[in-house]
């Protein structure tokens, strides 16, 4: 007997471990790690300029870069004249003499750390980077700042603003001062600590730096605190406009000012999702020397570019090699303005070469597409799309295998339960659905393998349909059996009381339901609603189970469950979350009103 109990306990422990392993495998397939090239790029058009032009290599178009990142700067805060309070910037854009603007799309997740990585290295970080957003680690791959430091070691790089930069690029800056993003209620001082350094950097014709990076956090803090449309936002944009006006007045002829945002801001004030407001930001290039170029007046500013496209574009303007992991392409309107035809051809070809190294074996297909492409730049966009697709691709095999193990381990727990209560009728049907599920998911795994999927589809389609039918049939049998059993439970004695515990069934079946919900992006965005449903349903079923077995000593438990259910509902309405109901008033909003604050202060 003791040996049987030990064996049973070990088997249950094994099933639980399998359950956890399936979950981790599924997460690894859903959020894969990004493949990286560890080498540093050292090839560019500037090293082979003599091959495309008889003259010597010209100096870079710009000698200094001022990069201004305004956290959570939405695209409409700049380009929508009806709501924009960046009046000076909008005036420069309207003149089309000293500024050119582009709409930039960022990839999800729209939080600071992965967006800064995309901006500087041209890569697309994955969702795992959310976990490191508040524990930023140094970038260990090729990037724009590293390339600049390698080519111009004597020049200085200066930074003021969000201290995430200092964690990503340690020992990169010659002068620096970071500001923390944790004090969300700080709207003014967090930006004044950045602006106060401008006079030191621009007055007295200071020429000891070549790159100045400013990252302002105040706008993002206001969004989290009060939403995207309020008087605080207007005041902050006016403040930023004055700052940008001051910087522009101090620019030299060979200076380039780039204004952009790391991510946007949802109407509710948060960010992290994929809505248009969260994922679209402006990129405004400003320089006094732009008035030399008549092509500036002909540029189409309605086209949307990717945030990763800023990396190779900046590298071309400052004569740097494109970082080896870059997934972006050159922003063609800027290239058309500043470079002649020979140099444009060289830059596009170099960008193609760099992207082709990422996609490896795709090179043969690229050569075939080159014949059909309308232009070299069209080919470049095709290569970019393929590189993005292959750089961080979800693993279908891992997803399916994780779902299979998760489902099978759940069924195994149910089978163990029925073995304990010696209900062999349900046990037989459970084994039937268990075997059918394994066969069906094995068939899906075969289909996910590209090397044999065509063979499986053509020769085993009938088997696949049969397995689907068996899966559905066995599911119906189990459901019917459970319903019959529920009717019989009323006539059974207390030795079968375990069958009456509907809350146990809910605990068994909910993980599978939750797993299926991950197939819908809407359910993912509002996942907390599913957890609300799980907890409330479990409490109600637990209350029902206790009522079935009601005795005098259970009344206190019933009262406790009712109280917990009421408190849970109260907490749910205390502060609305998610995207759909975030704008609805909640209890926390009422308590923050002036009247209640006065009452609380008087107490």
Coordinates of C-alpha atoms in Angstrom, one line a residue:
X1 CA 0.0 0.0 0.0
X2 CA 2.8 2.4 0.9
X3 CA 4.6 1.5 -2.3
X4 CA 1.4 2.3 -4.3
X5 CA 1.0 5.7 -2.5
X6 CA 4.6 6.6 -3.2
X7 CA 4.3 5.7 -6.9
X8 CA 1.0 7.6 -7.2
X9 CA 2.6 10.7 -5.6
X10 CA 5.6 10.6 -7.9
X11 CA 3.3 10.3 -10.9
X12 CA 1.2 13.3 -9.8
X13 CA 4.4 15.3 -9.2
X14 CA 5.7 14.3 -12.7
X15 CA 2.4 15.5 -14.3
X16 CA 2.6 18.8 -12.4
X17 CA 6.2 19.3 -13.6
X18 CA 5.1 18.4 -17.2
X19 CA 2.3 21.1 -16.8
X20 CA 4.9 23.7 -15.9
X21 CA 7.3 22.6 -18.7
X22 CA 4.4 22.9 -21.2
X23 CA 3.7 26.4 -20.1
X24 CA 7.3 27.5 -20.4
X25 CA 7.6 25.8 -23.8
X26 CA 4.5 27.6 -25.0
X27 CA 5.8 31.0 -23.8
X28 CA 9.2 30.4 -25.5
X29 CA 7.4 29.7 -28.8
X30 CA 5.1 32.7 -28.5
X31 CA 7.8 35.1 -27.4
X32 CA 11.0 33.9 -29.1
X33 CA 14.4 35.4 -28.4
X34 CA 15.8 37.6 -31.1
X35 CA 18.7 36.3 -33.1
X36 CA 21.7 38.5 -33.0
X37 CA 24.9 39.0 -35.0
X38 CA 27.7 39.6 -32.6
X39 CA 30.2 41.1 -35.1
X40 CA 30.7 44.9 -35.5
X41 CA 30.1 46.3 -39.0
X42 CA 33.1 47.8 -40.7
X43 CA 32.1 48.1 -44.3
X44 CA 30.4 51.1 -45.8
X45 CA 30.3 53.3 -48.9
X46 CA 32.7 55.8 -47.3
X47 CA 35.6 53.3 -47.4
X48 CA 35.1 52.7 -51.1
X49 CA 34.1 56.1 -52.2
X50 CA 36.9 56.3 -54.7
X51 CA 35.2 53.4 -56.7
X52 CA 32.1 55.4 -57.4
X53 CA 33.5 58.9 -57.7
X54 CA 36.8 60.2 -58.8
X55 CA 36.9 62.9 -56.2
X56 CA 38.1 62.3 -52.7
X57 CA 35.8 61.3 -49.9
X58 CA 33.7 64.4 -48.9
X59 CA 33.2 65.3 -45.2
X60 CA 29.9 64.3 -43.5
X61 CA 26.9 66.5 -44.3
X62 CA 26.6 67.3 -40.6
X63 CA 29.2 67.8 -37.9
X64 CA 27.0 67.7 -34.9
X65 CA 23.8 65.9 -33.9
X66 CA 21.2 67.1 -31.3
X67 CA 18.8 64.2 -30.7
X68 CA 15.8 65.3 -28.7
X69 CA 13.5 62.5 -27.5
X70 CA 10.3 63.5 -25.9
X71 CA 8.9 60.5 -24.1
X72 CA 5.3 59.6 -25.3
X73 CA 5.3 62.3 -28.0
X74 CA 2.4 61.3 -30.2
X75 CA 2.4 62.0 -34.0
X76 CA -0.6 64.3 -33.8
X77 CA 1.1 66.5 -31.2
X78 CA 3.4 67.7 -33.9
X79 CA 1.6 67.3 -37.3
X80 CA -2.1 68.1 -36.3
X81 CA -2.2 71.9 -36.4
X82 CA -5.6 72.1 -34.7
X83 CA -4.3 70.5 -31.4
X84 CA -0.5 71.0 -31.7
X85 CA 1.1 73.4 -29.2
X86 CA 4.5 73.0 -30.7
X87 CA 3.9 76.2 -32.7
X88 CA 7.5 77.0 -33.5
X89 CA 8.2 73.4 -34.8
X90 CA 5.0 73.5 -36.8
X91 CA 6.0 76.8 -38.3
X92 CA 9.3 75.4 -39.5
X93 CA 7.6 72.4 -41.0
X94 CA 5.0 74.6 -42.8
X95 CA 7.8 76.8 -44.3
X96 CA 9.6 73.7 -45.7
X97 CA 12.9 75.6 -45.6
X98 CA 14.7 74.4 -42.5
X99 CA 12.7 71.3 -41.4
X100 CA 11.2 68.1 -42.8
X101 CA 9.0 65.7 -40.9
X102 CA 8.0 62.1 -41.2
X103 CA 5.4 59.9 -39.5
X104 CA 7.2 57.0 -37.8
X105 CA 5.6 53.7 -36.8
X106 CA 7.1 51.9 -33.8
X107 CA 6.8 48.2 -33.1
X108 CA 5.2 46.7 -30.0
X109 CA 5.8 46.6 -27.1
X110 CA 5.6 50.4 -27.0
X111 CA 7.7 51.0 -23.9
X112 CA 10.9 52.9 -23.5
X113 CA 13.6 50.3 -23.4
X114 CA 12.8 48.4 -26.6
X115 CA 12.1 51.6 -28.4
X116 CA 15.5 53.1 -27.5
X117 CA 17.1 49.9 -28.7
X118 CA 15.2 50.1 -32.0
X119 CA 16.1 53.8 -32.4
X120 CA 19.9 53.3 -31.9
X121 CA 20.6 49.8 -33.2
X122 CA 17.8 49.4 -35.8
X123 CA 16.7 46.1 -34.2
X124 CA 13.2 45.0 -33.1
X125 CA 13.4 43.8 -29.5
X126 CA 10.8 41.3 -28.4
X127 CA 8.3 41.2 -25.6
X128 CA 10.8 39.8 -23.2
X129 CA 12.3 43.3 -23.1
X130 CA 9.3 44.4 -21.1
X131 CA 10.7 42.4 -18.2
X132 CA 14.0 44.4 -18.5
X133 CA 12.3 47.8 -18.9
X134 CA 13.0 48.7 -15.3
X135 CA 16.2 46.7 -15.0
X136 CA 18.0 47.9 -18.2
X137 CA 21.2 46.1 -19.2
X138 CA 23.8 47.4 -21.5
X139 CA 23.4 46.8 -25.2
X140 CA 26.0 44.3 -26.3
X141 CA 25.4 44.5 -30.1
X142 CA 26.4 46.9 -32.8
X143 CA 24.6 50.3 -32.8
X144 CA 24.8 53.9 -34.0
X145 CA 26.6 55.3 -31.0
X146 CA 29.2 52.5 -31.0
X147 CA 29.9 53.1 -34.7
X148 CA 30.3 56.9 -34.1
X149 CA 32.6 56.3 -31.2
X150 CA 34.8 54.0 -33.2
X151 CA 35.1 56.3 -36.2
X152 CA 35.4 59.6 -34.2
X153 CA 37.1 58.6 -30.9
X154 CA 38.2 62.1 -30.3
X155 CA 34.7 63.6 -30.4
X156 CA 32.5 63.8 -27.3
X157 CA 29.0 62.5 -26.7
X158 CA 26.9 64.2 -24.1
X159 CA 23.6 63.0 -22.5
X160 CA 20.9 64.4 -20.2
X161 CA 17.6 62.8 -19.4
X162 CA 16.0 59.4 -18.8
X163 CA 18.6 57.3 -17.0
X164 CA 17.6 54.3 -19.1
X165 CA 20.2 55.5 -21.6
X166 CA 22.9 55.4 -18.9
X167 CA 22.1 51.7 -18.3
X168 CA 22.0 50.8 -22.0
X169 CA 25.2 52.7 -22.9
X170 CA 27.5 52.7 -19.8
X171 CA 30.8 54.5 -20.3
X172 CA 29.6 56.0 -23.6
X173 CA 29.0 59.6 -22.6
X174 CA 31.6 62.1 -21.8
X175 CA 29.2 64.3 -19.8
X176 CA 25.9 62.9 -18.4
X177 CA 23.1 63.4 -15.9
X178 CA 20.2 61.0 -15.6
X179 CA 16.7 61.6 -14.4
X180 CA 14.5 58.8 -13.0
X181 CA 11.1 57.9 -14.4
X182 CA 9.6 56.5 -11.2
X183 CA 8.2 59.8 -9.8
X184 CA 5.2 60.0 -12.1
X185 CA 3.7 63.0 -10.3
X186 CA 6.8 65.1 -11.2
X187 CA 5.8 67.1 -14.4
X188 CA 8.2 70.0 -14.3
X189 CA 11.4 69.3 -12.3
X190 CA 12.2 66.1 -14.2
X191 CA 12.5 68.2 -17.5
X192 CA 14.0 71.3 -15.9
X193 CA 16.9 69.1 -14.8
X194 CA 17.6 68.5 -18.5
X195 CA 16.9 72.0 -19.9
X196 CA 19.2 73.7 -17.3
X197 CA 22.2 72.2 -19.0
X198 CA 21.5 73.7 -22.4
X199 CA 23.0 77.1 -21.6
X200 CA 26.2 75.4 -20.6
X201 CA 26.4 73.3 -23.8
X202 CA 25.5 76.1 -26.2
X203 CA 26.8 79.3 -24.8
X204 CA 30.3 80.7 -25.4
X205 CA 30.6 78.8 -28.7
X206 CA 31.3 75.5 -27.0
X207 CA 32.6 73.0 -29.6
X208 CA 33.8 70.1 -27.5
X209 CA 30.9 67.8 -28.3
X210 CA 29.5 66.2 -31.5
X211 CA 26.4 64.5 -30.3
X212 CA 24.0 65.9 -27.6
X213 CA 21.1 63.6 -26.6
X214 CA 18.2 65.0 -24.5
X215 CA 15.4 62.7 -23.2
X216 CA 12.4 64.5 -21.6
X217 CA 10.1 62.5 -19.4
X218 CA 7.5 65.1 -18.3
X219 CA 5.0 64.5 -21.1
X220 CA 4.9 60.7 -20.4
X221 CA 4.4 61.4 -16.7
X222 CA 1.4 63.7 -17.4
X223 CA -0.1 61.0 -19.6
X224 CA 0.1 58.4 -16.9
X225 CA -1.3 60.8 -14.4
X226 CA -4.1 62.6 -16.2
X227 CA -4.5 61.2 -19.7
X228 CA -3.6 62.5 -23.2
X229 CA -6.0 65.5 -23.4
X230 CA -5.8 68.0 -20.6
X231 CA -4.3 71.4 -19.7
X232 CA -1.1 69.8 -18.3
X233 CA -0.4 68.3 -21.8
X234 CA -0.9 71.7 -23.4
X235 CA 1.5 73.5 -21.0
X236 CA 4.1 70.8 -21.4
X237 CA 4.1 71.0 -25.2
X238 CA 4.4 74.8 -25.0
X239 CA 7.4 74.3 -22.6
X240 CA 9.0 71.9 -25.1
X241 CA 8.3 74.2 -28.0
X242 CA 10.2 77.0 -26.2
X243 CA 13.1 74.6 -25.5
X244 CA 13.3 73.6 -29.1
X245 CA 13.1 77.2 -30.3
X246 CA 16.1 78.0 -28.0
X247 CA 18.1 75.0 -29.4
X248 CA 17.3 76.0 -33.0
X249 CA 18.5 79.6 -32.5
X250 CA 21.8 78.1 -31.3
X251 CA 22.3 75.7 -34.2
X252 CA 25.3 76.1 -36.5
X253 CA 25.1 75.6 -40.2
X254 CA 26.4 72.1 -40.0
X255 CA 24.2 71.0 -37.1
X256 CA 21.3 68.6 -37.3
X257 CA 18.5 68.6 -34.8
X258 CA 16.3 65.4 -34.7
X259 CA 13.0 65.6 -32.7
X260 CA 11.2 62.3 -32.1
X261 CA 9.5 60.2 -29.5
X262 CA 10.3 56.8 -28.2
X263 CA 6.7 55.8 -28.4
X264 CA 3.2 57.4 -28.5
X265 CA 0.4 57.7 -25.9
X266 CA -3.0 56.1 -25.8
X267 CA -6.0 58.4 -25.3
X268 CA -6.2 57.1 -21.8
X269 CA -2.6 58.2 -21.2
X270 CA -0.8 54.9 -21.0
X271 CA 1.3 53.0 -23.6
X272 CA 2.6 49.6 -24.4
X273 CA 0.0 48.4 -26.9
X274 CA -0.4 48.6 -30.6
X275 CA -3.1 51.3 -31.1
X276 CA -2.3 54.0 -33.6
X277 CA -1.8 56.7 -30.9
X278 CA 0.6 54.5 -29.0
X279 CA 2.7 53.3 -32.0
X280 CA 3.0 56.4 -34.2
X281 CA 5.5 59.2 -33.4
X282 CA 7.0 62.1 -35.3
X283 CA 10.5 62.4 -36.6
X284 CA 11.4 66.0 -37.5
X285 CA 14.8 66.7 -39.1
X286 CA 15.8 70.4 -38.6
X287 CA 18.9 72.2 -39.9
X288 CA 19.8 75.7 -41.0
X289 CA 21.4 74.3 -44.2
X290 CA 18.2 72.7 -45.4
X291 CA 17.3 75.9 -47.3
X292 CA 20.0 75.0 -49.8
X293 CA 18.0 72.1 -51.1
X294 CA 15.0 72.8 -53.4
X295 CA 14.0 69.1 -53.2
X296 CA 12.9 69.8 -49.7
X297 CA 9.7 71.4 -51.0
X298 CA 8.8 68.3 -53.1
X299 CA 8.9 65.7 -50.3
X300 CA 5.7 63.8 -49.4
X301 CA 5.3 63.8 -45.7
X302 CA 2.2 61.5 -45.6
X303 CA 4.2 58.3 -46.1
X304 CA 4.8 56.3 -42.8
X305 CA 8.2 54.9 -42.1
X306 CA 9.4 52.5 -39.4
X307 CA 11.3 53.6 -36.3
X308 CA 14.2 51.3 -37.2
X309 CA 14.6 53.2 -40.5
X310 CA 16.1 56.1 -38.5
X311 CA 19.2 54.1 -37.7
X312 CA 20.6 53.5 -41.3
X313 CA 19.5 57.0 -42.3
X314 CA 21.5 58.6 -39.5
X315 CA 24.5 56.4 -40.3
X316 CA 24.4 57.6 -43.9
X317 CA 24.2 61.3 -42.9
X318 CA 27.2 60.9 -40.6
X319 CA 29.2 58.5 -42.9
X320 CA 29.0 55.5 -40.6
X321 CA 28.7 51.8 -41.4
X322 CA 25.2 50.5 -40.8
X323 CA 25.0 48.3 -37.6
X324 CA 25.2 44.6 -38.3
X325 CA 21.8 43.8 -36.7
X326 CA 20.0 46.7 -38.3
X327 CA 16.6 45.8 -39.8
X328 CA 15.7 49.3 -41.1
X329 CA 16.1 50.8 -44.6
X330 CA 17.2 54.2 -45.7
X331 CA 14.5 56.9 -45.6
X332 CA 14.5 57.7 -49.3
X333 CA 13.3 61.3 -49.2
X334 CA 16.3 62.3 -47.1
X335 CA 18.7 60.3 -49.3
X336 CA 17.3 61.9 -52.4
X337 CA 17.9 65.4 -51.0
X338 CA 21.5 65.0 -49.9
X339 CA 23.2 62.5 -52.1
X340 CA 23.9 62.2 -55.9
X341 CA 22.9 59.2 -57.9
X342 CA 26.2 57.3 -57.6
X343 CA 26.2 57.7 -53.8
X344 CA 22.5 56.7 -53.5
X345 CA 23.1 53.6 -55.5
X346 CA 26.1 52.7 -53.2
X347 CA 24.1 53.3 -50.0
X348 CA 21.1 51.2 -51.2
X349 CA 23.4 48.4 -52.3
X350 CA 25.2 48.5 -49.0
X351 CA 21.9 48.4 -47.1
X352 CA 20.9 45.4 -49.2
X353 CA 24.1 43.6 -48.4
X354 CA 23.8 44.2 -44.7
X355 CA 20.2 42.9 -44.6
X356 CA 21.0 39.9 -46.7
X357 CA 23.6 38.8 -44.1
X358 CA 20.8 38.5 -41.6
X359 CA 18.5 36.4 -43.8
X360 CA 21.4 34.2 -44.9
X361 CA 20.0 31.7 -47.5
X362 CA 17.5 34.2 -48.8
X363 CA 20.2 35.6 -51.0
X364 CA 19.3 33.3 -54.0
X365 CA 15.7 34.5 -53.9
X366 CA 16.9 38.1 -53.7
X367 CA 18.8 37.7 -56.9
X368 CA 15.7 36.4 -58.7
X369 CA 13.5 39.2 -57.3
X370 CA 16.0 41.7 -58.5
X371 CA 14.9 41.1 -62.1
X372 CA 11.3 41.7 -61.3
X373 CA 11.8 44.7 -58.9
X374 CA 10.8 48.1 -60.2
X375 CA 13.9 49.6 -58.7
X376 CA 16.8 48.9 -56.3
X377 CA 14.9 50.6 -53.5
X378 CA 11.9 48.3 -54.0
X379 CA 14.2 45.4 -53.7
X380 CA 15.6 46.9 -50.5
X381 CA 12.1 47.0 -49.0
X382 CA 11.5 43.4 -49.9
X383 CA 14.7 42.3 -48.3
X384 CA 13.8 44.4 -45.2
X385 CA 10.4 42.7 -44.9
X386 CA 12.0 39.3 -45.1
X387 CA 14.7 40.2 -42.6
X388 CA 12.1 41.4 -40.1
X389 CA 10.1 38.2 -40.6
X390 CA 13.1 35.9 -40.0
X391 CA 14.8 37.9 -37.2
X392 CA 12.3 37.1 -34.5
X393 CA 9.9 34.5 -35.7
X394 CA 7.4 32.6 -33.6
X395 CA 8.2 28.9 -33.5
X396 CA 5.0 27.1 -34.4
X397 CA 6.3 23.7 -33.4
X398 CA 7.0 25.0 -29.9
X399 CA 3.6 26.6 -29.7
X400 CA 1.8 23.4 -30.7
X401 CA 3.9 21.1 -28.6
X402 CA 3.4 23.4 -25.5
X403 CA -0.4 23.4 -26.1
X404 CA -0.3 19.6 -26.5
X405 CA 1.6 18.9 -23.3
X406 CA -0.5 21.5 -21.4
X407 CA -3.7 19.8 -22.6
X408 CA -2.5 16.3 -22.0
X409 CA -1.2 17.0 -18.5
X410 CA -4.6 18.6 -17.6
X411 CA -6.4 15.5 -18.9
X412 CA -4.0 13.3 -17.0
X413 CA -4.9 15.1 -13.7
X414 CA -8.6 14.5 -14.4
X415 CA -7.9 10.8 -15.1
X416 CA -6.1 10.6 -11.8
X417 CA -9.1 12.1 -10.1
X418 CA -11.5 9.6 -11.6
X419 CA -9.2 6.7 -10.7
X420 CA -9.2 7.8 -7.1
X421 CA -13.0 7.8 -7.0
X422 CA -13.2 4.6 -9.0
X423 CA -15.5 5.9 -11.7
X424 CA -14.4 3.8 -14.6
X425 CA -17.1 4.9 -17.0
X426 CA -15.8 8.4 -17.2
X427 CA -12.3 7.1 -17.0
X428 CA -12.7 5.2 -20.3
X429 CA -14.1 8.2 -22.1
X430 CA -11.3 10.4 -20.7
X431 CA -8.7 8.0 -22.0
X432 CA -10.4 8.1 -25.4
X433 CA -10.3 11.9 -25.6
X434 CA -6.7 11.8 -24.3
X435 CA -5.5 9.5 -27.1
X436 CA -7.5 11.4 -29.7
X437 CA -6.0 14.7 -28.6
X438 CA -2.5 13.4 -28.8
X439 CA -3.1 12.1 -32.3
X440 CA -4.7 15.3 -33.5
X441 CA -1.9 17.5 -32.1
X442 CA 0.7 15.2 -33.5
X443 CA -0.9 15.7 -36.9
X444 CA -0.7 19.5 -36.4
X445 CA 3.0 19.2 -35.6
X446 CA 3.5 17.4 -38.9
X447 CA 1.8 20.1 -40.8
X448 CA 3.9 22.8 -39.1
X449 CA 7.1 21.2 -40.4
X450 CA 7.7 22.8 -43.8
X451 CA 9.9 19.9 -45.1
X452 CA 7.0 17.4 -44.8
X453 CA 3.9 19.5 -44.6
X454 CA 3.1 19.2 -48.3
X455 CA 3.4 15.3 -48.1
X456 CA 1.2 15.2 -45.1
X457 CA -1.4 17.5 -46.6
X458 CA -1.7 15.5 -49.8
X459 CA -1.5 12.0 -48.5
X460 CA -3.0 12.2 -45.1
X461 CA -5.8 14.8 -45.4
X462 CA -8.4 12.1 -44.9
X463 CA -6.6 10.9 -41.7
X464 CA -6.5 14.5 -40.5
X465 CA -10.2 14.9 -41.0
X466 CA -10.9 11.6 -39.3
X467 CA -8.8 12.7 -36.3
X468 CA -10.7 16.0 -36.1
X469 CA -14.0 14.0 -36.1
X470 CA -12.8 11.7 -33.4
X471 CA -11.7 14.6 -31.3
X472 CA -15.1 16.2 -31.5
X473 CA -17.0 12.9 -31.0
X474 CA -15.0 12.0 -27.9
X475 CA -15.5 15.5 -26.5
X476 CA -19.3 15.2 -26.9
X477 CA -19.2 11.8 -25.2
X478 CA -17.3 13.2 -22.2
X479 CA -19.7 16.1 -21.9
X480 CA -22.8 13.8 -22.0
X481 CA -21.2 11.5 -19.5
X482 CA -20.6 14.4 -17.1
X483 CA -24.2 15.5 -17.4
X484 CA -25.5 12.1 -16.6
X485 CA -23.1 11.8 -13.7
X486 CA -24.4 15.2 -12.4
X487 CA -27.9 13.8 -12.3
X488 CA -26.8 10.6 -10.5
X489 CA -24.8 12.6 -7.9
X490 CA -28.0 13.6 -6.2
X491 CA -28.7 10.0 -5.3
X492 CA -25.2 9.0 -4.3
X493 CA -23.9 8.8 -0.8
X494 CA -21.2 11.0 0.8
X495 CA -18.4 8.7 -0.4
X496 CA -18.9 10.2 -3.9
X497 CA -19.1 13.8 -2.6
X498 CA -16.1 14.7 -4.6
X499 CA -18.1 14.6 -7.8
X500 CA -20.3 17.4 -6.6
X501 CA -17.4 19.8 -6.3
X502 CA -18.0 21.9 -9.4
X503 CA -15.3 24.3 -8.3
X504 CA -12.8 21.5 -8.7
X505 CA -13.9 21.0 -12.3
X506 CA -13.6 24.7 -12.9
X507 CA -10.0 24.6 -11.7
X508 CA -9.3 21.7 -14.0
X509 CA -10.8 23.1 -17.1
X510 CA -10.1 26.8 -16.9
X511 CA -6.4 26.6 -17.9
X512 CA -7.4 25.1 -21.3
X513 CA -10.0 27.8 -21.8
X514 CA -7.5 30.5 -20.9
X515 CA -5.0 28.9 -23.3
X516 CA -7.5 29.1 -26.2
X517 CA -8.2 32.8 -25.4
X518 CA -4.5 33.6 -26.3
X519 CA -5.5 33.0 -29.9
X520 CA -7.4 36.3 -29.9
X521 CA -5.5 39.6 -29.6
X522 CA -8.6 41.3 -28.0
X523 CA -8.6 38.7 -25.2
X524 CA -4.8 39.3 -24.7
X525 CA -5.3 43.0 -24.4
X526 CA -8.1 42.5 -21.8
X527 CA -6.6 39.4 -20.2
X528 CA -7.3 40.7 -16.7
X529 CA -11.0 40.4 -17.5
X530 CA -10.6 36.7 -17.9
X531 CA -8.9 36.5 -14.4
X532 CA -11.9 38.4 -13.0
X533 CA -14.2 35.9 -14.6
X534 CA -12.1 33.0 -13.2
X535 CA -12.0 34.3 -9.6
X536 CA -15.7 35.3 -9.5
X537 CA -16.9 32.0 -11.1
X538 CA -14.7 30.0 -8.7
X539 CA -16.1 31.8 -5.7
X540 CA -19.7 31.3 -6.9
X541 CA -19.1 27.6 -7.6
X542 CA -17.4 27.1 -4.2
X543 CA -20.5 28.8 -2.6
X544 CA -22.7 26.3 -4.5
X545 CA -20.6 23.3 -3.4
X546 CA -20.8 24.3 0.2
X547 CA -24.6 24.9 -0.1
X548 CA -25.0 21.3 -1.4
X549 CA -23.2 19.9 1.6
X550 CA -24.7 22.5 4.0
X551 CA -24.5 21.9 7.7
X552 CA -24.5 24.1 10.7
X553 CA -20.8 24.6 10.8
X554 CA -20.6 25.8 7.2
X555 CA -22.7 28.9 7.6
X556 CA -19.7 31.0 8.6
X557 CA -17.9 29.9 5.5
X558 CA -20.8 30.9 3.3
X559 CA -20.9 34.3 4.9
X560 CA -17.1 34.6 4.4
X561 CA -17.4 33.7 0.7
X562 CA -20.2 36.2 0.1
X563 CA -18.1 38.9 1.8
X564 CA -15.0 38.0 -0.3
X565 CA -17.1 38.2 -3.5
X566 CA -18.4 41.6 -2.6
X567 CA -15.0 42.9 -1.7
X568 CA -13.6 41.6 -5.0
X569 CA -16.3 43.3 -7.0
X570 CA -15.6 46.5 -5.1
X571 CA -11.8 46.3 -5.8
X572 CA -12.5 45.7 -9.5
X573 CA -14.4 49.0 -9.7
X574 CA -11.9 50.9 -7.6
X575 CA -9.6 51.5 -10.5
X576 CA -10.6 50.5 -14.1
X577 CA -7.8 48.9 -16.2
X578 CA -7.4 47.8 -19.7
X579 CA -8.1 49.8 -22.9
X580 CA -11.9 49.6 -23.3
X581 CA -13.1 50.9 -19.9
X582 CA -10.2 52.9 -18.7
X583 CA -11.9 56.2 -19.5
X584 CA -15.0 55.3 -17.5
X585 CA -15.3 56.9 -14.0
X586 CA -14.5 54.6 -11.1
X587 CA -14.4 54.8 -7.3
X588 CA -10.9 56.1 -7.3
X589 CA -11.8 59.1 -9.5
X590 CA -14.7 60.1 -7.1
X591 CA -12.4 59.9 -4.1
X592 CA -9.8 62.1 -5.8
X593 CA -12.3 64.9 -6.2
X594 CA -11.8 68.1 -4.3
X595 CA -14.8 67.6 -2.0
X596 CA -13.6 64.3 -0.8
X597 CA -10.0 65.5 -0.4
X598 CA -11.3 68.3 1.8
X599 CA -13.3 65.8 3.9
X600 CA -10.3 63.5 4.3
X601 CA -8.0 66.4 5.3
X602 CA -10.5 67.5 7.9
X603 CA -10.5 64.1 9.4

